[in-house]
Amino acid sequence: MGKLTKWLRILGFDTVYAANVAGEKLIDIDRDRILLTRTKRIRNMKIAKKRIFITSNHPFEQLREVVLAMGITEEDIRPFSRCIRCNASIRLIEKNAVRGKVPDYVWETQNTFHTCGHCRRIYWSGSHIQRSRDIINRLGMF
Ligand SMILES: [Zn+2]
C-alpha cells in the first residue's frame, strides 16, 4: 500500500504508512487514526477509531475505496500541502533560494516554489498540481 500512501499525500492528507502495526498493513490518515487495512484479523481496536477495509489489490482501486469510505470531496483535497516522500508540511520558498537546486528550465518557467520542512525537497506547481489533477481526473468521482 506504499503507492496508496503516496497518492493520499499528493492529495494533501496527513498519511503515515505504518507497515507492521500488530502484524497488519496500516495507513494512518489525518492523525484521526483512520486505519486502512487489508485484513480483517485486527483484534486490537484500541489503535483505531475507524477502520477501512481495503479489498482491491490495485493501488488506484484502493484509492477509490478510501475516497468513498471517507466521504472525501474535492474541497477536502489540498495539493501542495504535504511532502510526498516524508509527509511533512511544505511551505513557500523564494524563487531566488531555489536557483541551481532545480533544473534551469523549471527555474525559468515557474514562479512559485515550495520546500519540505523536513527533507528539503523542492516542489513547483507544474509537477505537483498536475499530478494531483491527474489523480482526481482518473478517479472521476468529483
Ligand atoms: Zn520531505
Tab-separated table of N, CA and C and ligand atoms in Angstrom:
chain	number	residue	atom	x	y	z
A	1	MET	N	0.819	-1.205	0.000
A	1	MET	CA	0.000	0.000	0.000
A	1	MET	C	0.857	1.261	0.000
A	2	GLY	N	2.128	1.120	-0.363
A	2	GLY	CA	3.007	2.284	-0.413
A	2	GLY	C	2.550	3.310	-1.435
A	3	LYS	N	2.053	2.842	-2.557
A	3	LYS	CA	1.590	3.738	-3.609
A	3	LYS	C	0.350	4.510	-3.157
A	4	LEU	N	-0.526	3.831	-2.467
A	4	LEU	CA	-1.721	4.477	-1.927
A	4	LEU	C	-1.322	5.585	-0.950
A	5	THR	N	-0.350	5.306	-0.119
A	5	THR	CA	0.171	6.309	0.821
A	5	THR	C	0.643	7.551	0.080
A	6	LYS	N	1.406	7.335	-0.984
A	6	LYS	CA	1.955	8.440	-1.768
A	6	LYS	C	0.840	9.279	-2.392
A	7	TRP	N	-0.138	8.617	-2.960
A	7	TRP	CA	-1.238	9.340	-3.601
A	7	TRP	C	-2.048	10.146	-2.592
A	8	LEU	N	-2.268	9.579	-1.419
A	8	LEU	CA	-3.008	10.315	-0.391
A	8	LEU	C	-2.239	11.569	0.027
A	9	ARG	N	-0.913	11.477	0.058
A	9	ARG	CA	-0.100	12.665	0.375
A	9	ARG	C	-0.169	13.698	-0.738
A	10	ILE	N	-0.149	13.249	-1.980
A	10	ILE	CA	-0.258	14.184	-3.102
A	10	ILE	C	-1.562	14.959	-2.991
A	11	LEU	N	-2.609	14.290	-2.543
A	11	LEU	CA	-3.898	14.964	-2.379
A	11	LEU	C	-3.955	15.792	-1.094
A	12	GLY	N	-2.906	15.706	-0.278
A	12	GLY	CA	-2.799	16.583	0.890
A	12	GLY	C	-3.183	15.955	2.215
A	13	PHE	N	-3.393	14.643	2.255
A	13	PHE	CA	-3.779	14.019	3.512
A	13	PHE	C	-2.560	13.598	4.322
A	14	ASP	N	-2.650	13.886	5.612
A	14	ASP	CA	-1.599	13.512	6.549
A	14	ASP	C	-1.616	11.985	6.681
A	15	THR	N	-0.675	11.351	6.008
A	15	THR	CA	-0.749	9.900	5.857
A	15	THR	C	0.533	9.224	6.320
A	16	VAL	N	0.412	8.375	7.292
A	16	VAL	CA	1.580	7.661	7.799
A	16	VAL	C	1.433	6.187	7.459
A	17	TYR	N	2.443	5.678	6.777
A	17	TYR	CA	2.421	4.268	6.412
A	17	TYR	C	3.076	3.480	7.531
A	18	ALA	N	2.262	2.811	8.304
A	18	ALA	CA	2.773	2.002	9.407
A	18	ALA	C	2.700	0.557	8.961
A	19	ALA	N	3.799	0.099	8.399
A	19	ALA	CA	3.777	-1.169	7.686
A	19	ALA	C	3.380	-2.366	8.538
A	20	ASN	N	3.735	-2.315	9.787
A	20	ASN	CA	3.554	-3.547	10.532
A	20	ASN	C	3.054	-3.372	11.953
A	21	VAL	N	1.992	-2.626	12.106
A	21	VAL	CA	1.383	-2.479	13.424
A	21	VAL	C	0.557	-3.732	13.689
A	22	ALA	N	0.891	-4.414	14.733
A	22	ALA	CA	0.158	-5.622	15.113
A	22	ALA	C	0.044	-6.609	13.949
A	23	GLY	N	1.103	-6.652	13.144
A	23	GLY	CA	1.129	-7.614	12.047
A	23	GLY	C	0.257	-7.250	10.869
A	24	GLU	N	-0.218	-6.010	10.839
A	24	GLU	CA	-1.106	-5.597	9.755
A	24	GLU	C	-0.423	-4.546	8.899
A	25	LYS	N	-0.926	-4.381	7.693
A	25	LYS	CA	-0.521	-3.247	6.871
A	25	LYS	C	-1.512	-2.125	7.137
A	26	LEU	N	-0.992	-1.031	7.629
A	26	LEU	CA	-1.894	0.031	8.051
A	26	LEU	C	-1.468	1.377	7.507
A	27	ILE	N	-2.447	2.202	7.226
A	27	ILE	CA	-2.169	3.587	6.866
A	27	ILE	C	-2.988	4.467	7.797
A	28	ASP	N	-2.327	5.455	8.361
A	28	ASP	CA	-2.985	6.340	9.315
A	28	ASP	C	-3.235	7.685	8.631
A	29	ILE	N	-4.491	8.048	8.498
A	29	ILE	CA	-4.816	9.288	7.805
A	29	ILE	C	-5.237	10.365	8.792
A	30	ASP	N	-4.647	11.550	8.627
A	30	ASP	CA	-5.055	12.740	9.381
A	30	ASP	C	-4.995	12.584	10.891
A	31	ARG	N	-4.110	11.794	11.382
A	31	ARG	CA	-3.922	11.612	12.833
A	31	ARG	C	-5.243	11.317	13.515
A	32	ASP	N	-6.191	10.955	12.740
A	32	ASP	CA	-7.518	10.674	13.226
A	32	ASP	C	-7.590	9.185	13.531
A	33	ARG	N	-6.465	8.538	13.295
A	33	ARG	CA	-6.368	7.104	13.448
A	33	ARG	C	-7.412	6.385	12.612
A	34	ILE	N	-7.483	6.796	11.380
A	34	ILE	CA	-8.277	6.012	10.444
A	34	ILE	C	-7.309	5.048	9.790
A	35	LEU	N	-7.482	3.807	10.049
A	35	LEU	CA	-6.528	2.831	9.581
A	35	LEU	C	-7.079	2.069	8.389
A	36	LEU	N	-6.241	2.004	7.383
A	36	LEU	CA	-6.611	1.229	6.201
A	36	LEU	C	-5.954	-0.130	6.332
A	37	THR	N	-6.712	-1.140	6.196
A	37	THR	CA	-6.141	-2.455	6.393
A	37	THR	C	-6.573	-3.418	5.299
A	38	ARG	N	-5.735	-4.373	5.027
A	38	ARG	CA	-6.032	-5.352	4.002
A	38	ARG	C	-6.495	-6.661	4.610
A	39	THR	N	-6.560	-6.690	5.920
A	39	THR	CA	-7.014	-7.927	6.542
A	39	THR	C	-8.042	-7.622	7.620
A	40	LYS	N	-8.901	-8.562	7.866
A	40	LYS	CA	-9.946	-8.364	8.879
A	40	LYS	C	-9.528	-8.917	10.230
A	41	ARG	N	-8.259	-9.312	10.326
A	41	ARG	CA	-7.848	-10.017	11.536
A	41	ARG	C	-7.556	-9.117	12.738
A	42	ILE	N	-7.582	-7.794	12.552
A	42	ILE	CA	-7.241	-6.909	13.679
A	42	ILE	C	-8.149	-7.172	14.869
A	43	ARG	N	-7.534	-7.444	15.976
A	43	ARG	CA	-8.327	-7.666	17.184
A	43	ARG	C	-8.256	-6.454	18.087
A	44	ASN	N	-7.107	-5.795	18.092
A	44	ASN	CA	-6.909	-4.665	18.988
A	44	ASN	C	-7.463	-3.377	18.377
A	45	MET	N	-8.738	-3.122	18.608
A	45	MET	CA	-9.356	-1.941	18.016
A	45	MET	C	-8.965	-0.651	18.727
A	46	LYS	N	-8.242	-0.750	19.828
A	46	LYS	CA	-7.815	0.462	20.540
A	46	LYS	C	-6.924	1.331	19.655
A	47	ILE	N	-6.249	0.728	18.702
A	47	ILE	CA	-5.340	1.507	17.873
A	47	ILE	C	-6.063	2.344	16.829
A	48	ALA	N	-7.354	2.161	16.678
A	48	ALA	CA	-8.052	2.929	15.647
A	48	ALA	C	-9.463	3.294	16.070
A	49	LYS	N	-9.845	4.536	15.739
A	49	LYS	CA	-11.233	4.951	15.934
A	49	LYS	C	-12.070	4.372	14.818
A	50	LYS	N	-11.488	4.376	13.651
A	50	LYS	CA	-12.217	3.938	12.482
A	50	LYS	C	-11.294	3.090	11.611
A	51	ARG	N	-11.856	2.128	10.961
A	51	ARG	CA	-11.033	1.238	10.159
A	51	ARG	C	-11.689	1.070	8.793
A	52	ILE	N	-10.891	1.158	7.781
A	52	ILE	CA	-11.398	0.950	6.430
A	52	ILE	C	-10.742	-0.307	5.875
A	53	PHE	N	-11.551	-1.227	5.481
A	53	PHE	CA	-11.037	-2.481	4.960
A	53	PHE	C	-10.873	-2.364	3.450
A	54	ILE	N	-9.644	-2.523	3.010
A	54	ILE	CA	-9.316	-2.390	1.590
A	54	ILE	C	-9.393	-3.762	0.931
A	55	THR	N	-10.187	-3.887	-0.094
A	55	THR	CA	-10.347	-5.195	-0.729
A	55	THR	C	-9.523	-5.334	-2.007
A	56	SER	N	-9.289	-4.229	-2.701
A	56	SER	CA	-8.639	-4.325	-4.008
A	56	SER	C	-7.128	-4.541	-3.890
A	57	ASN	N	-6.566	-5.203	-4.864
A	57	ASN	CA	-5.110	-5.350	-4.958
A	57	ASN	C	-4.502	-4.229	-5.786
A	58	HIS	N	-5.342	-3.508	-6.505
A	58	HIS	CA	-4.878	-2.497	-7.440
A	58	HIS	C	-4.823	-1.138	-6.730
A	59	PRO	N	-3.645	-0.484	-6.715
A	59	PRO	CA	-3.499	0.759	-5.947
A	59	PRO	C	-4.554	1.820	-6.276
A	60	PHE	N	-4.882	1.955	-7.547
A	60	PHE	CA	-5.835	3.011	-7.879
A	60	PHE	C	-7.243	2.682	-7.385
A	61	GLU	N	-7.597	1.410	-7.439
A	61	GLU	CA	-8.893	0.998	-6.892
A	61	GLU	C	-8.906	1.148	-5.371
A	62	GLN	N	-7.737	0.950	-4.755
A	62	GLN	CA	-7.635	1.151	-3.304
A	62	GLN	C	-7.920	2.610	-2.950
A	63	LEU	N	-7.367	3.521	-3.760
A	63	LEU	CA	-7.603	4.951	-3.525
A	63	LEU	C	-9.099	5.264	-3.648
A	64	ARG	N	-9.732	4.675	-4.637
A	64	ARG	CA	-11.167	4.870	-4.832
A	64	ARG	C	-11.955	4.378	-3.600
A	65	GLU	N	-11.539	3.246	-3.065
A	65	GLU	CA	-12.208	2.712	-1.874
A	65	GLU	C	-12.076	3.678	-0.689
A	66	VAL	N	-10.882	4.259	-0.546
A	66	VAL	CA	-10.651	5.189	0.570
A	66	VAL	C	-11.485	6.455	0.398
A	67	VAL	N	-11.481	6.997	-0.815
A	67	VAL	CA	-12.237	8.224	-1.090
A	67	VAL	C	-13.723	7.998	-0.791
A	68	LEU	N	-14.233	6.863	-1.208
A	68	LEU	CA	-15.634	6.530	-0.954
A	68	LEU	C	-15.915	6.348	0.532
A	69	ALA	N	-15.068	5.550	1.185
A	69	ALA	CA	-15.313	5.213	2.594
A	69	ALA	C	-15.184	6.433	3.494
A	70	MET	N	-14.288	7.361	3.150
A	70	MET	CA	-14.088	8.542	3.983
A	70	MET	C	-15.007	9.692	3.590
A	71	GLY	N	-15.709	9.521	2.483
A	71	GLY	CA	-16.564	10.602	2.027
A	71	GLY	C	-15.760	11.827	1.613
A	72	ILE	N	-14.594	11.607	1.034
A	72	ILE	CA	-13.728	12.715	0.628
A	72	ILE	C	-14.363	13.450	-0.562
A	73	THR	N	-14.402	14.776	-0.466
A	73	THR	CA	-14.896	15.582	-1.583
A	73	THR	C	-13.749	16.439	-2.116
A	74	GLU	N	-14.013	17.105	-3.215
A	74	GLU	CA	-12.962	17.926	-3.824
A	74	GLU	C	-12.470	19.010	-2.860
A	75	GLU	N	-13.363	19.495	-1.976
A	75	GLU	CA	-12.973	20.550	-1.027
A	75	GLU	C	-11.987	20.043	0.028
A	76	ASP	N	-11.960	18.734	0.240
A	76	ASP	CA	-11.057	18.174	1.254
A	76	ASP	C	-9.630	18.045	0.742
A	77	ILE	N	-9.482	18.149	-0.571
A	77	ILE	CA	-8.186	17.883	-1.176
A	77	ILE	C	-7.323	19.135	-1.150
A	78	ARG	N	-6.088	18.980	-0.659
A	78	ARG	CA	-5.167	20.119	-0.573
A	78	ARG	C	-3.825	19.797	-1.198
A	79	PRO	N	-3.788	19.844	-2.517
A	79	PRO	CA	-2.492	19.629	-3.151
A	79	PRO	C	-1.545	20.741	-2.704
A	80	PHE	N	-0.266	20.470	-2.662
A	80	PHE	CA	0.697	21.496	-2.240
A	80	PHE	C	0.704	21.697	-0.759
A	81	SER	N	0.410	20.699	-0.008
A	81	SER	CA	0.483	20.888	1.434
A	81	SER	C	1.399	19.877	2.122
A	82	ARG	N	1.679	18.754	1.462
A	82	ARG	CA	2.495	17.716	2.120
A	82	ARG	C	3.612	17.220	1.221
A	83	CYS	N	4.702	16.853	1.840
A	83	CYS	CA	5.794	16.216	1.106
A	83	CYS	C	5.402	14.770	0.778
A	84	ILE	N	5.581	14.393	-0.474
A	84	ILE	CA	5.229	13.035	-0.891
A	84	ILE	C	6.153	12.016	-0.238
A	85	ARG	N	7.407	12.427	-0.054
A	85	ARG	CA	8.403	11.500	0.457
A	85	ARG	C	8.262	11.271	1.957
A	86	CYS	N	8.097	12.369	2.735
A	86	CYS	CA	8.144	12.170	4.194
A	86	CYS	C	6.916	12.680	4.932
A	87	ASN	N	5.920	13.184	4.245
A	87	ASN	CA	4.640	13.562	4.861
A	87	ASN	C	4.689	14.873	5.647
A	88	ALA	N	5.860	15.516	5.752
A	88	ALA	CA	5.941	16.774	6.493
A	88	ALA	C	5.228	17.885	5.705
A	89	SER	N	4.863	18.965	6.391
A	89	SER	CA	4.236	20.093	5.711
A	89	SER	C	5.246	20.780	4.809
A	90	ILE	N	4.770	21.299	3.680
A	90	ILE	CA	5.665	22.070	2.830
A	90	ILE	C	5.255	23.542	2.897
A	91	ARG	N	6.232	24.419	2.652
A	91	ARG	CA	5.949	25.853	2.754
A	91	ARG	C	6.549	26.571	1.545
A	92	LEU	N	6.024	27.775	1.314
A	92	LEU	CA	6.523	28.595	0.216
A	92	LEU	C	7.995	28.931	0.419
A	93	ILE	N	8.732	28.990	-0.675
A	93	ILE	CA	10.129	29.396	-0.592
A	93	ILE	C	10.378	30.379	-1.740
A	94	GLU	N	11.238	31.367	-1.498
A	94	GLU	CA	11.515	32.374	-2.519
A	94	GLU	C	12.171	31.755	-3.747
A	95	LYS	N	11.801	32.285	-4.883
A	95	LYS	CA	12.337	31.776	-6.138
A	95	LYS	C	13.867	31.827	-6.161
A	96	ASN	N	14.434	32.908	-5.670
A	96	ASN	CA	15.896	33.039	-5.692
A	96	ASN	C	16.601	31.964	-4.877
A	97	ALA	N	15.923	31.465	-3.862
A	97	ALA	CA	16.546	30.475	-2.976
A	97	ALA	C	16.670	29.100	-3.622
A	98	VAL	N	15.943	28.852	-4.708
A	98	VAL	CA	15.998	27.520	-5.312
A	98	VAL	C	16.829	27.483	-6.602
A	99	ARG	N	17.411	28.634	-6.940
A	99	ARG	CA	18.224	28.670	-8.161
A	99	ARG	C	19.394	27.694	-8.036
A	100	GLY	N	19.588	26.882	-9.066
A	100	GLY	CA	20.660	25.891	-9.010
A	100	GLY	C	20.251	24.596	-8.336
A	101	LYS	N	19.096	24.630	-7.665
A	101	LYS	CA	18.630	23.418	-6.981
A	101	LYS	C	17.523	22.728	-7.757
A	102	VAL	N	17.012	23.414	-8.772
A	102	VAL	CA	16.007	22.802	-9.660
A	102	VAL	C	16.552	22.935	-11.087
A	103	PRO	N	16.045	22.123	-12.005
A	103	PRO	CA	16.529	22.256	-13.396
A	103	PRO	C	16.321	23.682	-13.910
A	104	ASP	N	17.252	24.152	-14.742
A	104	ASP	CA	17.187	25.528	-15.252
A	104	ASP	C	15.851	25.864	-15.902
A	105	TYR	N	15.340	24.948	-16.727
A	105	TYR	CA	14.085	25.263	-17.423
A	105	TYR	C	12.934	25.414	-16.434
A	106	VAL	N	13.023	24.696	-15.334
A	106	VAL	CA	11.984	24.828	-14.305
A	106	VAL	C	12.091	26.200	-13.650
A	107	TRP	N	13.322	26.581	-13.311
A	107	TRP	CA	13.529	27.873	-12.651
A	107	TRP	C	13.079	29.018	-13.557
A	108	GLU	N	13.309	28.844	-14.851
A	108	GLU	CA	12.949	29.903	-15.792
A	108	GLU	C	11.446	29.982	-16.058
A	109	THR	N	10.763	28.868	-15.943
A	109	THR	CA	9.350	28.864	-16.324
A	109	THR	C	8.381	28.881	-15.138
A	110	GLN	N	8.867	28.597	-13.950
A	110	GLN	CA	7.978	28.559	-12.788
A	110	GLN	C	8.246	29.756	-11.880
A	111	ASN	N	7.215	30.202	-11.175
A	111	ASN	CA	7.410	31.321	-10.258
A	111	ASN	C	7.149	30.974	-8.802
A	112	THR	N	6.429	29.880	-8.584
A	112	THR	CA	6.080	29.527	-7.209
A	112	THR	C	6.730	28.204	-6.828
A	113	PHE	N	7.490	28.250	-5.758
A	113	PHE	CA	8.174	27.043	-5.277
A	113	PHE	C	7.832	26.800	-3.817
A	114	HIS	N	7.798	25.517	-3.464
A	114	HIS	CA	7.584	25.121	-2.075
A	114	HIS	C	8.710	24.182	-1.683
A	115	THR	N	8.988	24.143	-0.386
A	115	THR	CA	10.005	23.201	0.081
A	115	THR	C	9.504	22.451	1.303
A	116	CYS	N	9.979	21.227	1.443
A	116	CYS	CA	9.619	20.411	2.591
A	116	CYS	C	10.434	20.858	3.802
A	117	GLY	N	9.776	21.066	4.922
A	117	GLY	CA	10.461	21.497	6.136
A	117	GLY	C	11.363	20.419	6.717
A	118	HIS	N	11.175	19.196	6.276
A	118	HIS	CA	11.964	18.098	6.841
A	118	HIS	C	13.104	17.663	5.913
A	119	CYS	N	12.751	17.201	4.696
A	119	CYS	CA	13.794	16.653	3.818
A	119	CYS	C	14.309	17.668	2.794
A	120	ARG	N	13.705	18.882	2.779
A	120	ARG	CA	14.139	19.980	1.889
A	120	ARG	C	13.852	19.760	0.405
A	121	ARG	N	13.120	18.725	0.083
A	121	ARG	CA	12.764	18.517	-1.316
A	121	ARG	C	11.991	19.736	-1.822
A	122	ILE	N	12.214	20.100	-3.084
A	122	ILE	CA	11.566	21.280	-3.655
A	122	ILE	C	10.443	20.866	-4.599
A	123	TYR	N	9.330	21.544	-4.467
A	123	TYR	CA	8.167	21.288	-5.315
A	123	TYR	C	7.787	22.549	-6.072
A	124	TRP	N	7.247	22.370	-7.262
A	124	TRP	CA	6.717	23.514	-8.001
A	124	TRP	C	5.387	23.111	-8.605
A	125	SER	N	4.604	24.114	-8.970
A	125	SER	CA	3.206	23.824	-9.317
A	125	SER	C	3.081	22.941	-10.547
A	126	GLY	N	3.983	23.131	-11.511
A	126	GLY	CA	3.893	22.319	-12.716
A	126	GLY	C	3.840	20.841	-12.397
A	127	SER	N	4.715	20.402	-11.509
A	127	SER	CA	4.785	18.983	-11.191
A	127	SER	C	3.666	18.558	-10.258
A	128	HIS	N	3.523	19.270	-9.173
A	128	HIS	CA	2.666	18.816	-8.092
A	128	HIS	C	1.185	18.956	-8.416
A	129	ILE	N	0.792	20.127	-8.887
A	129	ILE	CA	-0.629	20.353	-9.159
A	129	ILE	C	-1.091	19.458	-10.295
A	130	GLN	N	-0.222	19.303	-11.303
A	130	GLN	CA	-0.613	18.455	-12.417
A	130	GLN	C	-0.822	17.005	-11.968
A	131	ARG	N	0.034	16.549	-11.086
A	131	ARG	CA	-0.112	15.173	-10.596
A	131	ARG	C	-1.401	14.988	-9.821
A	132	SER	N	-1.732	15.955	-8.971
A	132	SER	CA	-2.967	15.789	-8.206
A	132	SER	C	-4.184	15.913	-9.118
A	133	ARG	N	-4.098	16.794	-10.124
A	133	ARG	CA	-5.181	16.910	-11.111
A	133	ARG	C	-5.375	15.579	-11.849
A	134	ASP	N	-4.262	14.973	-12.239
A	134	ASP	CA	-4.331	13.697	-12.956
A	134	ASP	C	-5.022	12.631	-12.114
A	135	ILE	N	-4.662	12.606	-10.833
A	135	ILE	CA	-5.264	11.607	-9.944
A	135	ILE	C	-6.760	11.856	-9.812
A	136	ILE	N	-7.131	13.123	-9.618
A	136	ILE	CA	-8.541	13.467	-9.451
A	136	ILE	C	-9.324	13.115	-10.719
A	137	ASN	N	-8.723	13.448	-11.855
A	137	ASN	CA	-9.403	13.123	-13.121
A	137	ASN	C	-9.568	11.620	-13.315
A	138	ARG	N	-8.526	10.893	-12.967
A	138	ARG	CA	-8.608	9.439	-13.121
A	138	ARG	C	-9.652	8.835	-12.206
A	139	LEU	N	-9.782	9.421	-11.028
A	139	LEU	CA	-10.803	8.930	-10.089
A	139	LEU	C	-12.195	9.154	-10.671
A	140	GLY	N	-12.359	10.326	-11.313
A	140	GLY	CA	-13.638	10.642	-11.936
A	140	GLY	C	-14.811	10.654	-10.974
A	141	MET	N	-14.553	11.026	-9.730
A	141	MET	CA	-15.603	10.950	-8.695
A	141	MET	C	-16.147	12.303	-8.291
A	142	PHE	N	-15.466	13.378	-8.655
A	142	PHE	CA	-15.904	14.691	-8.155
A	142	PHE	C	-16.508	15.518	-9.281
B	1	ZN	ZN	10.020	15.826	2.835
